[in-house]
Amino acid sequence: MRTLRIRSFIILILFFLMIVPWLFFVSAHFMETGTLSFTKKGPRDEMMQKNLKETIQLIESSTDKWSDPSWQNQLHTQLQQTQMEAVIVSATDQEIYRSNPEKNSRLSSSERFSVIEDSRLLGNVVIYMPNSNTIPIISILAGILLAFFIIGVEMRRFLLKPLEKMSLAARQIAAGDWEVELPQSRITEISEVRDGFEVMIEGLQASIQKQAELEEKRRFVITAIAHDLRTPLFALRGYLDGLEQGIAQSPDQIAKYIAVCKEKSAQLDGLVEDLFTFTKMEHVEMKLHNQTMDIKTIIQKSIDNLSPLAQQKHISISCHISEDSFIKGDNQLLERAMNNLLDNAIRYTPAYGEIIVQCHKVDNKIQFTIHDTGPGFSLEELQRIFEPLYRGEASRNRSTGGSGLGLAISQKIIRLHGGELSANNHSDGGALLTGWIPVVL
């Protein structure tokens, strides 16, 4: 639909306001004079001048009959035929004759003259003629009124009604009713406001939907955290109660209780750390401490950190990294990501298994893979493996699973560095984590 700028609409209104009264005036002038010329006198004006001349001659030629009733009747008849009125006043300002004393002559034009005979003033005469401008003036006023009426109707149609509907729509939106009908308008500015309303409604709907999703996610996180914190806390409290009540009496039992308490406290510390990191990355804009580094150093450091855990399960970790694998990023965050990936692989790799880490340059990317000999991922796990607090075990048993945030944190860190992390199953069995990070150009 083609639209019109409001300034153009106002110009059209002003043009219409001027042209309609003018058309009315021209039409009235044509009907009255029979011509469209405003300089040439029409037949009506010529007839009026003729009647005026004859009336003046009648009055001037009959000065001795001004007071004669029969003559006054003759004058009165002629005045009625010519639609004129007359007043004759003597030299001493006494009214001799008035054709229609009650008629209002404000809309009439007048012709005034004095009658002098032999240098002596006989009287003064006023002749009132129909005003030829009355009909044009009335036509102009009628045109102005009609123009204002049409302009008012069109302004309500093009301006007021769309704005009223827009106001109603705004109140409906404020009341939570999204099924609003926004008005169409041929005024460009109102149409642009309507488009802005549509964008605002879509944005608000998306925002509310996202808020609902975040609220649902928040409830899930709170429930999961409560579950994950309860298990080690319950075990920690039980062993501490055992130490307090003297259940562990021998040095070996006491050492065992203390070791379990330290293990559970370490689990709690790791869970709180993961939750803190995830929350910070999810809701706080993190600034990377960018520096050029060799990813080989980061991977080797992560392997060294987790080697004791791998040795406990007799898991071998082999590493194949090409030279000159330089990237730019945050050393601490990238080390945290690699630690999470390797920790996940060790947890799910059975005893005497193997983990293979490979890293090489492909085009402008440093690509790395972590392949373990564990059970791999199920179809559901592949779809949800990077969801926060998701673990494959239905019971969420912490004996094999971590906090459920490790892979989610790693993926966010890799994406924060402009890369990507994905999960799949290796063709030879086991899980396969694949990621890439842009190289330093």
mmCIF file of C-alpha atoms in Angstrom, residues 38-360:
data_model
loop_
_atom_site.group_PDB
_atom_site.id
_atom_site.type_symbol
_atom_site.label_atom_id
_atom_site.label_comp_id
_atom_site.label_asym_id
_atom_site.label_seq_id
_atom_site.Cartn_x
_atom_site.Cartn_y
_atom_site.Cartn_z
ATOM 1 C CA PHE A 38 -14.457 38.971 -13.388
ATOM 2 C CA THR A 39 -13.604 42.189 -15.245
ATOM 3 C CA LYS A 40 -16.498 42.403 -17.679
ATOM 4 C CA LYS A 41 -19.878 43.349 -16.275
ATOM 5 C CA GLY A 42 -22.593 40.767 -16.695
ATOM 6 C CA PRO A 43 -26.183 41.326 -17.852
ATOM 7 C CA ARG A 44 -27.376 41.582 -14.275
ATOM 8 C CA ASP A 45 -25.063 44.493 -13.551
ATOM 9 C CA GLU A 46 -26.113 46.265 -16.739
ATOM 10 C CA MET A 47 -29.797 45.857 -15.854
ATOM 11 C CA MET A 48 -29.177 47.195 -12.371
ATOM 12 C CA GLN A 49 -27.425 50.271 -13.738
ATOM 13 C CA LYS A 50 -30.311 50.874 -16.159
ATOM 14 C CA ASN A 51 -32.898 50.570 -13.368
ATOM 15 C CA LEU A 52 -30.849 52.892 -11.187
ATOM 16 C CA LYS A 53 -30.644 55.490 -13.956
ATOM 17 C CA GLU A 54 -34.404 55.348 -14.586
ATOM 18 C CA THR A 55 -35.160 55.682 -10.850
ATOM 19 C CA ILE A 56 -32.864 58.695 -10.520
ATOM 20 C CA GLN A 57 -34.490 60.369 -13.546
ATOM 21 C CA LEU A 58 -37.957 59.726 -12.065
ATOM 22 C CA ILE A 59 -36.999 61.317 -8.756
ATOM 23 C CA GLU A 60 -35.150 64.306 -10.252
ATOM 24 C CA SER A 61 -37.874 65.057 -12.777
ATOM 25 C CA SER A 62 -40.683 65.047 -10.203
ATOM 26 C CA THR A 63 -39.369 67.197 -7.362
ATOM 27 C CA ASP A 64 -42.732 68.939 -7.057
ATOM 28 C CA LYS A 65 -44.529 65.595 -6.602
ATOM 29 C CA TRP A 66 -42.366 64.117 -3.837
ATOM 30 C CA SER A 67 -45.153 64.505 -1.319
ATOM 31 C CA ASP A 68 -47.909 63.367 -3.710
ATOM 32 C CA PRO A 69 -49.235 59.963 -2.598
ATOM 33 C CA SER A 70 -50.025 58.877 -6.160
ATOM 34 C CA TRP A 71 -46.499 59.681 -7.283
ATOM 35 C CA GLN A 72 -45.076 57.896 -4.258
ATOM 36 C CA ASN A 73 -47.146 54.828 -5.219
ATOM 37 C CA GLN A 74 -45.709 55.029 -8.738
ATOM 38 C CA LEU A 75 -42.155 55.228 -7.289
ATOM 39 C CA HIS A 76 -42.887 52.413 -4.899
ATOM 40 C CA THR A 77 -44.072 50.170 -7.745
ATOM 41 C CA GLN A 78 -40.942 50.876 -9.778
ATOM 42 C CA LEU A 79 -38.697 50.218 -6.766
ATOM 43 C CA GLN A 80 -40.392 46.867 -6.120
ATOM 44 C CA GLN A 81 -39.886 45.848 -9.743
ATOM 45 C CA THR A 82 -36.195 46.722 -9.615
ATOM 46 C CA GLN A 83 -35.717 45.328 -6.052
ATOM 47 C CA MET A 84 -34.526 48.697 -4.843
ATOM 48 C CA GLU A 85 -35.346 50.906 -1.874
ATOM 49 C CA ALA A 86 -35.268 54.670 -1.636
ATOM 50 C CA VAL A 87 -35.299 57.428 0.973
ATOM 51 C CA ILE A 88 -36.038 61.094 0.156
ATOM 52 C CA VAL A 89 -35.140 63.757 2.715
ATOM 53 C CA SER A 90 -35.969 67.473 2.386
ATOM 54 C CA ALA A 91 -33.405 70.250 2.600
ATOM 55 C CA THR A 92 -34.397 70.711 6.238
ATOM 56 C CA ASP A 93 -33.636 67.007 6.951
ATOM 57 C CA GLN A 94 -37.252 66.001 7.170
ATOM 58 C CA GLU A 95 -38.025 62.595 5.715
ATOM 59 C CA ILE A 96 -40.432 62.895 2.832
ATOM 60 C CA TYR A 97 -40.493 59.347 1.583
ATOM 61 C CA ARG A 98 -39.131 55.917 2.612
ATOM 62 C CA SER A 99 -40.060 52.849 0.534
ATOM 63 C CA ASN A 100 -39.472 50.242 3.240
ATOM 64 C CA PRO A 101 -38.601 51.705 6.610
ATOM 65 C CA GLU A 102 -38.144 48.323 8.323
ATOM 66 C CA LYS A 103 -35.817 46.701 5.788
ATOM 67 C CA ASN A 104 -32.257 46.058 6.890
ATOM 68 C CA SER A 105 -29.985 47.526 4.265
ATOM 69 C CA ARG A 106 -26.656 46.329 5.653
ATOM 70 C CA LEU A 107 -26.139 43.881 2.767
ATOM 71 C CA SER A 108 -27.159 46.494 0.137
ATOM 72 C CA SER A 109 -25.085 48.975 -1.768
ATOM 73 C CA SER A 110 -26.350 52.588 -1.859
ATOM 74 C CA GLU A 111 -26.309 55.512 -4.237
ATOM 75 C CA ARG A 112 -26.513 58.967 -2.566
ATOM 76 C CA PHE A 113 -27.097 62.247 -4.389
ATOM 77 C CA SER A 114 -28.573 65.685 -3.794
ATOM 78 C CA VAL A 115 -31.252 67.346 -5.908
ATOM 79 C CA ILE A 116 -30.425 71.010 -6.644
ATOM 80 C CA GLU A 117 -32.520 73.360 -8.727
ATOM 81 C CA ASP A 118 -31.566 76.979 -9.485
ATOM 82 C CA SER A 119 -28.724 76.756 -7.009
ATOM 83 C CA ARG A 120 -31.154 75.784 -4.317
ATOM 84 C CA LEU A 121 -31.019 72.438 -2.459
ATOM 85 C CA LEU A 122 -34.330 70.706 -2.736
ATOM 86 C CA GLY A 123 -33.411 67.492 -0.907
ATOM 87 C CA ASN A 124 -31.165 64.439 -0.507
ATOM 88 C CA VAL A 125 -31.888 60.996 -1.963
ATOM 89 C CA VAL A 126 -30.513 57.566 -0.977
ATOM 90 C CA ILE A 127 -31.202 54.597 -3.224
ATOM 91 C CA TYR A 128 -30.443 51.108 -1.874
ATOM 92 C CA MET A 129 -29.613 48.454 -4.468
ATOM 93 C CA PRO A 130 -29.249 44.689 -3.992
ATOM 94 C CA ASN A 131 -25.657 43.896 -3.139
ATOM 95 C CA SER A 132 -24.194 41.802 -5.985
ATOM 96 C CA ASN A 133 -21.526 40.353 -3.630
ATOM 97 C CA THR A 134 -23.974 38.670 -1.260
ATOM 98 C CA ILE A 135 -24.333 35.413 -3.176
ATOM 99 C CA PRO A 136 -20.557 35.014 -3.826
ATOM 100 C CA ILE A 137 -19.793 35.667 -0.156
ATOM 101 C CA ILE A 138 -22.372 33.102 0.931
ATOM 102 C CA SER A 139 -20.963 30.630 -1.597
ATOM 103 C CA ILE A 140 -17.438 31.182 -0.258
ATOM 104 C CA LEU A 141 -18.606 30.584 3.318
ATOM 105 C CA ALA A 142 -20.456 27.442 2.215
ATOM 106 C CA GLY A 143 -17.310 26.235 0.415
ATOM 107 C CA ILE A 144 -15.173 26.860 3.502
ATOM 108 C CA LEU A 145 -17.621 24.970 5.729
ATOM 109 C CA LEU A 146 -17.789 22.067 3.278
ATOM 110 C CA ALA A 147 -13.996 22.001 2.962
ATOM 111 C CA PHE A 148 -13.548 21.927 6.764
ATOM 112 C CA PHE A 149 -16.120 19.134 7.041
ATOM 113 C CA ILE A 150 -14.400 17.001 4.394
ATOM 114 C CA ILE A 151 -10.963 17.737 5.886
ATOM 115 C CA GLY A 152 -12.225 16.765 9.344
ATOM 116 C CA VAL A 153 -13.619 13.479 8.024
ATOM 117 C CA GLU A 154 -10.406 12.651 6.159
ATOM 118 C CA MET A 155 -8.163 13.647 9.088
ATOM 119 C CA ARG A 156 -10.152 11.361 11.355
ATOM 120 C CA ARG A 157 -9.872 8.579 8.784
ATOM 121 C CA PHE A 158 -6.168 8.946 8.024
ATOM 122 C CA LEU A 159 -4.791 10.289 11.342
ATOM 123 C CA LEU A 160 -7.077 10.085 14.358
ATOM 124 C CA LYS A 161 -8.611 6.619 13.921
ATOM 125 C CA PRO A 162 -5.233 4.837 13.328
ATOM 126 C CA LEU A 163 -3.774 6.648 16.361
ATOM 127 C CA GLU A 164 -6.785 5.690 18.493
ATOM 128 C CA LYS A 165 -6.431 2.043 17.431
ATOM 129 C CA MET A 166 -2.691 2.239 18.129
ATOM 130 C CA SER A 167 -3.422 3.560 21.619
ATOM 131 C CA LEU A 168 -5.937 0.753 22.204
ATOM 132 C CA ALA A 169 -3.388 -1.803 20.995
ATOM 133 C CA ALA A 170 -0.781 -0.401 23.403
ATOM 134 C CA ARG A 171 -3.215 -0.797 26.322
ATOM 135 C CA GLN A 172 -4.006 -4.371 25.215
ATOM 136 C CA ILE A 173 -0.292 -5.184 25.056
ATOM 137 C CA ALA A 174 0.198 -3.686 28.529
ATOM 138 C CA ALA A 175 -2.605 -5.968 29.753
ATOM 139 C CA GLY A 176 -0.814 -9.001 28.290
ATOM 140 C CA ASP A 177 -2.991 -9.486 25.218
ATOM 141 C CA TRP A 178 -0.664 -10.194 22.288
ATOM 142 C CA GLU A 179 -3.453 -10.856 19.777
ATOM 143 C CA VAL A 180 -3.820 -7.207 18.814
ATOM 144 C CA GLU A 181 -4.827 -5.888 15.422
ATOM 145 C CA LEU A 182 -2.664 -2.973 14.385
ATOM 146 C CA PRO A 183 -4.339 -0.465 12.035
ATOM 147 C CA GLN A 184 -3.276 0.221 8.474
ATOM 148 C CA SER A 185 -2.659 3.831 7.503
ATOM 149 C CA ARG A 186 -1.794 5.675 4.325
ATOM 150 C CA ILE A 187 0.290 8.170 6.322
ATOM 151 C CA THR A 188 3.951 7.142 6.175
ATOM 152 C CA GLU A 189 4.822 8.206 9.728
ATOM 153 C CA ILE A 190 1.885 6.299 11.239
ATOM 154 C CA SER A 191 2.711 3.276 9.071
ATOM 155 C CA GLU A 192 6.306 3.402 10.358
ATOM 156 C CA VAL A 193 5.043 3.577 13.948
ATOM 157 C CA ARG A 194 2.840 0.555 13.208
ATOM 158 C CA ASP A 195 5.849 -1.370 11.876
ATOM 159 C CA GLY A 196 7.764 -0.369 15.003
ATOM 160 C CA PHE A 197 4.876 -1.688 17.119
ATOM 161 C CA GLU A 198 5.031 -5.020 15.295
ATOM 162 C CA VAL A 199 8.780 -5.281 15.895
ATOM 163 C CA MET A 200 8.240 -4.351 19.558
ATOM 164 C CA ILE A 201 5.512 -6.999 19.964
ATOM 165 C CA GLU A 202 7.715 -9.663 18.383
ATOM 166 C CA GLY A 203 10.603 -8.614 20.614
ATOM 167 C CA LEU A 204 8.445 -8.661 23.736
ATOM 168 C CA GLN A 205 7.043 -12.071 22.868
ATOM 169 C CA ALA A 206 10.538 -13.428 22.271
ATOM 170 C CA SER A 207 11.746 -11.811 25.501
ATOM 171 C CA ILE A 208 8.890 -13.261 27.545
ATOM 172 C CA GLN A 209 9.387 -16.676 25.974
ATOM 173 C CA LYS A 210 13.107 -16.494 26.725
ATOM 174 C CA GLN A 211 12.330 -15.369 30.263
ATOM 175 C CA ALA A 212 10.013 -18.357 30.709
ATOM 176 C CA GLU A 213 12.726 -20.672 29.383
ATOM 177 C CA LEU A 214 15.289 -19.110 31.710
ATOM 178 C CA GLU A 215 12.890 -19.472 34.623
ATOM 179 C CA GLU A 216 12.373 -23.124 33.788
ATOM 180 C CA LYS A 217 16.121 -23.545 33.443
ATOM 181 C CA ARG A 218 16.643 -21.798 36.781
ATOM 182 C CA ARG A 219 14.235 -24.176 38.501
ATOM 183 C CA PHE A 220 16.029 -27.124 36.952
ATOM 184 C CA VAL A 221 19.441 -25.811 38.000
ATOM 185 C CA ILE A 222 18.281 -25.220 41.571
ATOM 186 C CA THR A 223 16.803 -28.730 41.744
ATOM 187 C CA ALA A 224 19.934 -30.318 40.261
ATOM 188 C CA ILE A 225 22.258 -28.349 42.540
ATOM 189 C CA ALA A 226 20.223 -29.316 45.579
ATOM 190 C CA HIS A 227 20.460 -32.981 44.511
ATOM 191 C CA ASP A 228 24.191 -32.810 43.768
ATOM 192 C CA LEU A 229 25.034 -31.012 47.007
ATOM 193 C CA ARG A 230 22.889 -33.275 49.152
ATOM 194 C CA THR A 231 24.744 -36.524 48.303
ATOM 195 C CA PRO A 232 28.310 -35.531 49.347
ATOM 196 C CA LEU A 233 26.993 -33.440 52.249
ATOM 197 C CA PHE A 234 25.005 -36.401 53.536
ATOM 198 C CA ALA A 235 28.058 -38.677 53.284
ATOM 199 C CA LEU A 236 30.334 -36.040 54.833
ATOM 200 C CA ARG A 237 27.958 -35.507 57.744
ATOM 201 C CA GLY A 238 27.665 -39.279 58.295
ATOM 202 C CA TYR A 239 31.417 -39.829 58.487
ATOM 203 C CA LEU A 240 31.902 -36.772 60.702
ATOM 204 C CA ASP A 241 29.166 -38.073 63.032
ATOM 205 C CA GLY A 242 31.003 -41.407 63.088
ATOM 206 C CA LEU A 243 34.216 -39.708 64.116
ATOM 207 C CA GLU A 244 32.404 -37.639 66.744
ATOM 208 C CA GLN A 245 30.588 -40.632 68.234
ATOM 209 C CA GLY A 246 33.763 -42.734 68.330
ATOM 210 C CA ILE A 247 32.538 -45.355 65.833
ATOM 211 C CA ALA A 248 35.970 -45.281 64.171
ATOM 212 C CA GLN A 249 38.312 -46.316 66.979
ATOM 213 C CA SER A 250 41.351 -47.789 65.288
ATOM 214 C CA PRO A 251 43.886 -45.555 63.509
ATOM 215 C CA ASP A 252 43.071 -47.269 60.196
ATOM 216 C CA GLN A 253 39.330 -46.571 60.547
ATOM 217 C CA ILE A 254 39.968 -42.980 61.558
ATOM 218 C CA ALA A 255 42.281 -42.499 58.561
ATOM 219 C CA LYS A 256 39.637 -44.047 56.279
ATOM 220 C CA TYR A 257 36.913 -41.757 57.644
ATOM 221 C CA ILE A 258 39.144 -38.716 57.252
ATOM 222 C CA ALA A 259 40.041 -39.739 53.672
ATOM 223 C CA VAL A 260 36.338 -40.068 52.753
ATOM 224 C CA CYS A 261 35.605 -36.680 54.316
ATOM 225 C CA LYS A 262 38.414 -35.106 52.304
ATOM 226 C CA GLU A 263 37.122 -36.784 49.125
ATOM 227 C CA LYS A 264 33.569 -35.513 49.680
ATOM 228 C CA SER A 265 34.797 -32.011 50.499
ATOM 229 C CA ALA A 266 36.865 -32.085 47.296
ATOM 230 C CA GLN A 267 33.726 -33.091 45.380
ATOM 231 C CA LEU A 268 31.838 -30.192 46.944
ATOM 232 C CA ASP A 269 34.683 -27.814 46.119
ATOM 233 C CA GLY A 270 34.755 -29.021 42.501
ATOM 234 C CA LEU A 271 30.975 -28.694 42.163
ATOM 235 C CA VAL A 272 30.934 -25.173 43.595
ATOM 236 C CA GLU A 273 33.825 -24.193 41.324
ATOM 237 C CA ASP A 274 32.046 -25.575 38.256
ATOM 238 C CA LEU A 275 28.824 -23.777 39.195
ATOM 239 C CA PHE A 276 30.685 -20.516 39.743
ATOM 240 C CA THR A 277 32.501 -20.793 36.396
ATOM 241 C CA PHE A 278 29.347 -21.727 34.496
ATOM 242 C CA THR A 279 27.302 -18.920 36.079
ATOM 243 C CA LYS A 280 30.021 -16.399 35.332
ATOM 244 C CA MET A 281 30.235 -17.493 31.694
ATOM 245 C CA GLU A 282 26.459 -17.708 31.294
ATOM 246 C CA HIS A 283 25.426 -14.379 32.821
ATOM 247 C CA VAL A 284 28.558 -12.189 32.967
ATOM 248 C CA GLU A 285 30.355 -10.776 29.961
ATOM 249 C CA MET A 286 33.842 -12.240 30.325
ATOM 250 C CA LYS A 287 36.926 -10.489 29.015
ATOM 251 C CA LEU A 288 39.594 -12.738 27.574
ATOM 252 C CA HIS A 289 43.205 -12.194 28.537
ATOM 253 C CA ASN A 290 44.381 -12.676 24.965
ATOM 254 C CA GLN A 291 47.934 -13.853 24.507
ATOM 255 C CA THR A 292 49.701 -15.967 21.918
ATOM 256 C CA MET A 293 50.393 -19.507 23.134
ATOM 257 C CA ASP A 294 51.141 -22.990 21.880
ATOM 258 C CA ILE A 295 48.183 -25.310 22.379
ATOM 259 C CA LYS A 296 50.651 -28.185 22.758
ATOM 260 C CA THR A 297 51.738 -26.720 26.093
ATOM 261 C CA ILE A 298 48.134 -26.420 27.285
ATOM 262 C CA ILE A 299 47.224 -30.007 26.358
ATOM 263 C CA GLN A 300 50.419 -31.413 27.884
ATOM 264 C CA LYS A 301 49.812 -29.499 31.122
ATOM 265 C CA SER A 302 46.247 -30.855 31.328
ATOM 266 C CA ILE A 303 47.525 -34.408 30.756
ATOM 267 C CA ASP A 304 50.100 -33.956 33.521
ATOM 268 C CA ASN A 305 47.413 -32.658 35.907
ATOM 269 C CA LEU A 306 45.129 -35.664 35.302
ATOM 270 C CA SER A 307 47.771 -38.368 35.006
ATOM 271 C CA PRO A 308 47.403 -39.414 38.679
ATOM 272 C CA LEU A 309 43.675 -39.981 38.190
ATOM 273 C CA ALA A 310 44.365 -41.973 35.003
ATOM 274 C CA GLN A 311 47.039 -44.056 36.719
ATOM 275 C CA GLN A 312 44.586 -45.061 39.434
ATOM 276 C CA LYS A 313 42.508 -46.774 36.720
ATOM 277 C CA HIS A 314 45.582 -47.900 34.741
ATOM 278 C CA ILE A 315 44.490 -45.782 31.760
ATOM 279 C CA SER A 316 47.165 -44.797 29.239
ATOM 280 C CA ILE A 317 47.062 -41.362 27.598
ATOM 281 C CA SER A 318 48.865 -40.956 24.263
ATOM 282 C CA CYS A 319 49.362 -37.538 22.711
ATOM 283 C CA HIS A 320 50.076 -36.652 19.042
ATOM 284 C CA ILE A 321 50.455 -32.914 18.497
ATOM 285 C CA SER A 322 51.963 -31.198 15.458
ATOM 286 C CA GLU A 323 54.494 -28.436 15.880
ATOM 287 C CA ASP A 324 53.714 -24.711 15.607
ATOM 288 C CA SER A 325 50.128 -24.982 16.848
ATOM 289 C CA PHE A 326 49.893 -21.401 18.020
ATOM 290 C CA ILE A 327 46.623 -19.799 18.991
ATOM 291 C CA LYS A 328 45.542 -16.592 20.687
ATOM 292 C CA GLY A 329 43.422 -16.742 23.797
ATOM 293 C CA ASP A 330 43.120 -17.008 27.575
ATOM 294 C CA ASN A 331 45.586 -19.583 28.871
ATOM 295 C CA GLN A 332 43.693 -20.255 32.127
ATOM 296 C CA LEU A 333 40.310 -20.739 30.453
ATOM 297 C CA LEU A 334 41.685 -23.002 27.700
ATOM 298 C CA GLU A 335 43.466 -25.131 30.306
ATOM 299 C CA ARG A 336 40.181 -25.404 32.209
ATOM 300 C CA ALA A 337 38.417 -26.552 29.038
ATOM 301 C CA MET A 338 41.042 -29.236 28.290
ATOM 302 C CA ASN A 339 40.973 -30.417 31.917
ATOM 303 C CA ASN A 340 37.205 -30.884 31.725
ATOM 304 C CA LEU A 341 37.413 -32.819 28.449
ATOM 305 C CA LEU A 342 40.169 -35.145 29.691
ATOM 306 C CA ASP A 343 38.476 -35.585 33.082
ATOM 307 C CA ASN A 344 35.273 -36.646 31.304
ATOM 308 C CA ALA A 345 37.224 -39.130 29.168
ATOM 309 C CA ILE A 346 38.996 -40.653 32.200
ATOM 310 C CA ARG A 347 35.740 -40.982 34.169
ATOM 311 C CA TYR A 348 33.998 -42.938 31.444
ATOM 312 C CA THR A 349 36.971 -45.008 30.264
ATOM 313 C CA PRO A 350 37.108 -48.409 31.973
ATOM 314 C CA ALA A 351 40.212 -49.671 33.770
ATOM 315 C CA TYR A 352 43.166 -50.500 31.539
ATOM 316 C CA GLY A 353 41.620 -48.428 28.757
ATOM 317 C CA GLU A 354 43.254 -45.857 26.518
ATOM 318 C CA ILE A 355 42.785 -42.194 25.669
ATOM 319 C CA ILE A 356 44.242 -40.745 22.449
ATOM 320 C CA VAL A 357 44.733 -36.997 22.104
ATOM 321 C CA GLN A 358 45.521 -35.585 18.653
ATOM 322 C CA CYS A 359 46.075 -31.984 17.569
ATOM 323 C CA HIS A 360 47.063 -30.668 14.135
#
